């Protein structure tokens, strides 16, 4: 899906459809696309596409679901390194990362603000879910014209359990160490020489992390 979006051309005459067949299918969940292959195919042929948003970096790189840096990248690296191809690999990797990952410093710029953070993750979503069904961006909509930004500052190992429970319940914005806001453009600047970001689960080394929402441009077959 990520690769197709980045090669997509002629937005006025072409539409994009999705039959979910991945491990996590996070964007499909946000777009209300059935997991059943026949039902997903009927959605593509049976109804006109609707205009939705996507994320675009200053470099031109596109992302349809979510991007981030920090513990989400650590989770993905763990998940990709194993032989488990089931959806549960993301949850198992998250539990290990929560116990071992160390926070680091970064700057966040959005809506005319500039903030310094020492945290676990800085991410924003167009869709609501990432990591195989985790509701990281509960306020997000794929057609609302904004990015939903979530920053999780340092959490002690003792407090991690309570935060983890709220995360799994889709209430990450109820954790006191969390900043959750909406913005049209966001920039993350990590305070380290080398870093990795993820865009739709694809990993990019030292990629400039400045992106914005592209509104109402992509025609997509969705049930929302």
mmCIF file of C-alpha atoms in Angstrom, residues 9-211:
data_model
loop_
_atom_site.group_PDB
_atom_site.id
_atom_site.type_symbol
_atom_site.label_atom_id
_atom_site.label_comp_id
_atom_site.label_asym_id
_atom_site.label_seq_id
_atom_site.Cartn_x
_atom_site.Cartn_y
_atom_site.Cartn_z
ATOM 1 C CA UNK A 9 -0.006 9.529 -10.463
ATOM 2 C CA UNK A 10 -2.890 11.427 -12.052
ATOM 3 C CA UNK A 11 -4.999 11.778 -8.927
ATOM 4 C CA UNK A 12 -7.874 13.312 -10.893
ATOM 5 C CA UNK A 13 -8.519 10.253 -13.042
ATOM 6 C CA UNK A 14 -7.368 7.322 -10.891
ATOM 7 C CA UNK A 15 -8.720 5.839 -7.665
ATOM 8 C CA UNK A 16 -7.145 3.484 -5.148
ATOM 9 C CA UNK A 17 -8.754 0.408 -3.617
ATOM 10 C CA UNK A 18 -7.528 -2.068 -1.032
ATOM 11 C CA UNK A 19 -8.184 -5.735 -0.352
ATOM 12 C CA UNK A 20 -6.665 -6.317 3.122
ATOM 13 C CA UNK A 21 -4.163 -9.145 3.066
ATOM 14 C CA UNK A 22 -1.423 -7.845 5.343
ATOM 15 C CA UNK A 23 -0.374 -8.772 8.848
ATOM 16 C CA UNK A 24 -1.722 -5.710 10.650
ATOM 17 C CA UNK A 25 -4.247 -4.190 8.201
ATOM 18 C CA UNK A 26 -4.316 -1.017 10.280
ATOM 19 C CA UNK A 27 -5.332 1.386 7.534
ATOM 20 C CA UNK A 28 -8.032 -0.988 6.343
ATOM 21 C CA UNK A 29 -9.552 -0.825 9.823
ATOM 22 C CA UNK A 30 -9.563 2.989 9.781
ATOM 23 C CA UNK A 31 -11.140 2.981 6.307
ATOM 24 C CA UNK A 32 -13.813 0.456 7.383
ATOM 25 C CA UNK A 33 -12.746 -2.014 4.709
ATOM 26 C CA UNK A 34 -13.995 -5.567 5.369
ATOM 27 C CA UNK A 35 -11.385 -8.261 5.970
ATOM 28 C CA UNK A 36 -13.392 -10.637 3.834
ATOM 29 C CA UNK A 37 -11.868 -10.636 0.340
ATOM 30 C CA UNK A 38 -15.174 -10.817 -1.539
ATOM 31 C CA UNK A 39 -16.746 -8.020 0.518
ATOM 32 C CA UNK A 40 -13.669 -5.819 0.073
ATOM 33 C CA UNK A 41 -13.746 -6.424 -3.697
ATOM 34 C CA UNK A 42 -17.451 -5.580 -3.838
ATOM 35 C CA UNK A 43 -16.726 -2.312 -2.055
ATOM 36 C CA UNK A 44 -14.315 -1.404 -4.863
ATOM 37 C CA UNK A 45 -16.682 -2.230 -7.729
ATOM 38 C CA UNK A 46 -19.979 -1.365 -6.044
ATOM 39 C CA UNK A 47 -19.581 2.224 -4.867
ATOM 40 C CA UNK A 48 -17.853 5.372 -6.124
ATOM 41 C CA UNK A 49 -14.591 6.336 -4.393
ATOM 42 C CA UNK A 50 -14.427 9.138 -1.844
ATOM 43 C CA UNK A 51 -11.767 11.774 -1.346
ATOM 44 C CA UNK A 52 -9.485 11.147 1.612
ATOM 45 C CA UNK A 53 -6.246 12.602 3.011
ATOM 46 C CA UNK A 54 -2.693 11.316 3.074
ATOM 47 C CA UNK A 55 0.609 12.388 4.633
ATOM 48 C CA UNK A 56 3.407 13.877 2.548
ATOM 49 C CA UNK A 57 6.942 14.653 3.700
ATOM 50 C CA UNK A 58 8.804 17.723 2.513
ATOM 51 C CA UNK A 59 10.996 15.294 0.555
ATOM 52 C CA UNK A 60 7.966 14.013 -1.370
ATOM 53 C CA UNK A 61 7.696 10.715 0.492
ATOM 54 C CA UNK A 62 4.042 9.799 1.092
ATOM 55 C CA UNK A 63 2.363 7.845 3.874
ATOM 56 C CA UNK A 64 -1.286 6.865 4.022
ATOM 57 C CA UNK A 65 -1.620 5.737 7.632
ATOM 58 C CA UNK A 66 0.976 6.878 10.185
ATOM 59 C CA UNK A 67 4.579 7.914 10.702
ATOM 60 C CA UNK A 68 6.728 8.066 13.797
ATOM 61 C CA UNK A 69 10.036 7.723 15.559
ATOM 62 C CA UNK A 70 11.016 6.237 18.878
ATOM 63 C CA UNK A 71 9.596 3.121 20.459
ATOM 64 C CA UNK A 72 7.395 2.377 17.423
ATOM 65 C CA UNK A 73 10.544 1.930 15.333
ATOM 66 C CA UNK A 74 12.037 -0.283 18.058
ATOM 67 C CA UNK A 75 8.871 -2.416 17.992
ATOM 68 C CA UNK A 76 9.024 -2.784 14.215
ATOM 69 C CA UNK A 77 12.686 -3.754 14.224
ATOM 70 C CA UNK A 78 11.962 -6.469 16.790
ATOM 71 C CA UNK A 79 8.883 -7.671 14.904
ATOM 72 C CA UNK A 80 10.709 -7.825 11.577
ATOM 73 C CA UNK A 81 13.716 -9.639 13.017
ATOM 74 C CA UNK A 82 11.737 -12.704 14.134
ATOM 75 C CA UNK A 83 10.135 -15.558 12.231
ATOM 76 C CA UNK A 84 6.632 -14.934 13.563
ATOM 77 C CA UNK A 85 4.373 -13.698 10.742
ATOM 78 C CA UNK A 86 1.230 -13.467 12.849
ATOM 79 C CA UNK A 87 -0.442 -10.246 13.962
ATOM 80 C CA UNK A 88 0.561 -11.049 17.562
ATOM 81 C CA UNK A 89 4.213 -10.313 16.756
ATOM 82 C CA UNK A 90 3.554 -6.581 17.092
ATOM 83 C CA UNK A 91 2.060 -6.940 20.572
ATOM 84 C CA UNK A 92 4.857 -9.235 21.745
ATOM 85 C CA UNK A 93 7.463 -6.817 20.412
ATOM 86 C CA UNK A 94 5.703 -3.860 22.048
ATOM 87 C CA UNK A 95 5.780 -5.519 25.461
ATOM 88 C CA UNK A 96 9.532 -6.139 25.161
ATOM 89 C CA UNK A 97 10.197 -2.618 23.888
ATOM 90 C CA UNK A 98 8.215 -1.043 26.746
ATOM 91 C CA UNK A 99 10.512 -2.824 29.189
ATOM 92 C CA UNK A 100 13.791 -2.040 27.426
ATOM 93 C CA UNK A 101 13.480 1.100 25.315
ATOM 94 C CA UNK A 102 15.221 4.240 26.591
ATOM 95 C CA UNK A 103 13.693 7.687 26.013
ATOM 96 C CA UNK A 104 15.653 10.336 24.129
ATOM 97 C CA UNK A 105 15.511 14.064 23.379
ATOM 98 C CA UNK A 106 13.778 15.615 20.388
ATOM 99 C CA UNK A 107 12.221 18.891 19.287
ATOM 100 C CA UNK A 108 8.662 19.080 17.950
ATOM 101 C CA UNK A 109 7.375 21.948 15.809
ATOM 102 C CA UNK A 110 3.686 22.382 14.992
ATOM 103 C CA UNK A 111 1.083 25.157 14.697
ATOM 104 C CA UNK A 112 3.661 27.871 15.375
ATOM 105 C CA UNK A 113 4.902 26.101 18.510
ATOM 106 C CA UNK A 114 8.311 24.613 19.273
ATOM 107 C CA UNK A 115 8.618 22.167 22.169
ATOM 108 C CA UNK A 116 11.455 20.178 23.690
ATOM 109 C CA UNK A 117 10.648 16.640 24.774
ATOM 110 C CA UNK A 118 12.400 13.690 26.368
ATOM 111 C CA UNK A 119 10.198 10.818 25.429
ATOM 112 C CA UNK A 120 9.334 7.388 24.136
ATOM 113 C CA UNK A 121 7.655 8.276 20.871
ATOM 114 C CA UNK A 122 6.711 11.121 18.575
ATOM 115 C CA UNK A 123 4.194 10.090 15.927
ATOM 116 C CA UNK A 124 1.231 11.300 13.954
ATOM 117 C CA UNK A 125 -1.537 9.536 12.124
ATOM 118 C CA UNK A 126 -3.954 9.956 9.292
ATOM 119 C CA UNK A 127 -5.603 6.693 10.331
ATOM 120 C CA UNK A 128 -6.393 5.708 13.909
ATOM 121 C CA UNK A 129 -4.478 2.451 14.219
ATOM 122 C CA UNK A 130 -0.931 1.192 13.987
ATOM 123 C CA UNK A 131 1.101 -1.792 15.165
ATOM 124 C CA UNK A 132 -1.522 -4.397 14.338
ATOM 125 C CA UNK A 133 -4.642 -2.765 15.763
ATOM 126 C CA UNK A 134 -3.384 -0.434 18.508
ATOM 127 C CA UNK A 135 -5.645 2.631 18.644
ATOM 128 C CA UNK A 136 -2.802 5.137 18.917
ATOM 129 C CA UNK A 137 -4.700 8.045 17.375
ATOM 130 C CA UNK A 138 -8.283 7.688 18.684
ATOM 131 C CA UNK A 139 -9.372 11.097 17.392
ATOM 132 C CA UNK A 140 -8.050 10.560 13.853
ATOM 133 C CA UNK A 141 -10.117 10.400 10.684
ATOM 134 C CA UNK A 142 -8.788 9.723 7.183
ATOM 135 C CA UNK A 143 -10.820 12.621 5.774
ATOM 136 C CA UNK A 144 -10.692 15.391 8.390
ATOM 137 C CA UNK A 145 -7.838 17.452 6.900
ATOM 138 C CA UNK A 146 -5.503 17.228 9.916
ATOM 139 C CA UNK A 147 -2.745 15.068 11.362
ATOM 140 C CA UNK A 148 -3.268 13.691 14.839
ATOM 141 C CA UNK A 149 -0.041 14.145 16.763
ATOM 142 C CA UNK A 150 0.835 11.989 19.778
ATOM 143 C CA UNK A 151 3.951 12.556 21.887
ATOM 144 C CA UNK A 152 4.659 10.260 24.830
ATOM 145 C CA UNK A 153 7.173 11.714 27.260
ATOM 146 C CA UNK A 154 9.288 9.664 29.655
ATOM 147 C CA UNK A 155 7.320 7.113 31.696
ATOM 148 C CA UNK A 156 8.944 5.228 34.554
ATOM 149 C CA UNK A 157 9.015 1.452 34.288
ATOM 150 C CA UNK A 158 6.637 1.290 37.268
ATOM 151 C CA UNK A 159 4.047 3.511 35.533
ATOM 152 C CA UNK A 160 4.384 1.738 32.188
ATOM 153 C CA UNK A 161 1.804 -0.942 33.034
ATOM 154 C CA UNK A 162 -1.009 1.558 33.591
ATOM 155 C CA UNK A 163 -0.058 3.501 30.467
ATOM 156 C CA UNK A 164 0.048 0.282 28.452
ATOM 157 C CA UNK A 165 -3.480 -0.649 29.553
ATOM 158 C CA UNK A 166 -4.802 2.772 28.507
ATOM 159 C CA UNK A 167 -2.999 2.436 25.173
ATOM 160 C CA UNK A 168 -4.633 -0.906 24.449
ATOM 161 C CA UNK A 169 -8.048 0.559 25.357
ATOM 162 C CA UNK A 170 -7.600 3.397 22.864
ATOM 163 C CA UNK A 171 -7.170 5.937 25.673
ATOM 164 C CA UNK A 172 -3.549 6.920 25.171
ATOM 165 C CA UNK A 173 -4.572 10.590 25.345
ATOM 166 C CA UNK A 174 -5.659 9.972 28.960
ATOM 167 C CA UNK A 175 -2.065 9.272 30.033
ATOM 168 C CA UNK A 176 -0.664 12.365 31.774
ATOM 169 C CA UNK A 177 2.689 12.074 29.972
ATOM 170 C CA UNK A 178 0.962 12.257 26.575
ATOM 171 C CA UNK A 179 0.550 15.302 24.355
ATOM 172 C CA UNK A 180 -2.251 14.735 21.828
ATOM 173 C CA UNK A 181 -3.109 17.537 19.389
ATOM 174 C CA UNK A 182 -4.197 18.063 15.783
ATOM 175 C CA UNK A 183 -2.125 20.006 13.251
ATOM 176 C CA UNK A 184 -1.767 20.367 9.502
ATOM 177 C CA UNK A 185 2.041 20.220 9.516
ATOM 178 C CA UNK A 186 4.531 18.729 11.985
ATOM 179 C CA UNK A 187 8.318 18.531 12.222
ATOM 180 C CA UNK A 188 10.323 16.253 14.523
ATOM 181 C CA UNK A 189 14.013 16.948 15.116
ATOM 182 C CA UNK A 190 15.801 14.165 17.052
ATOM 183 C CA UNK A 191 18.834 15.231 19.093
ATOM 184 C CA UNK A 192 21.080 12.460 17.843
ATOM 185 C CA UNK A 193 23.323 11.923 14.857
ATOM 186 C CA UNK A 194 21.635 8.782 13.546
ATOM 187 C CA UNK A 195 17.993 7.832 13.824
ATOM 188 C CA UNK A 196 15.292 5.792 12.104
ATOM 189 C CA UNK A 197 11.727 6.766 11.281
ATOM 190 C CA UNK A 198 8.824 4.627 10.122
ATOM 191 C CA UNK A 199 6.216 5.475 7.514
ATOM 192 C CA UNK A 200 3.399 2.930 7.214
ATOM 193 C CA UNK A 201 5.742 0.442 8.863
ATOM 194 C CA UNK A 202 8.558 0.995 6.346
ATOM 195 C CA UNK A 203 11.857 2.067 7.916
ATOM 196 C CA UNK A 204 13.930 5.025 6.704
ATOM 197 C CA UNK A 205 17.346 5.994 8.062
ATOM 198 C CA UNK A 206 18.050 9.666 8.849
ATOM 199 C CA UNK A 207 15.146 10.881 6.733
ATOM 200 C CA UNK A 208 14.169 14.549 7.390
ATOM 201 C CA UNK A 209 11.029 14.355 9.485
ATOM 202 C CA UNK A 210 8.869 17.233 8.311
ATOM 203 C CA UNK A 211 5.457 16.388 6.901
#
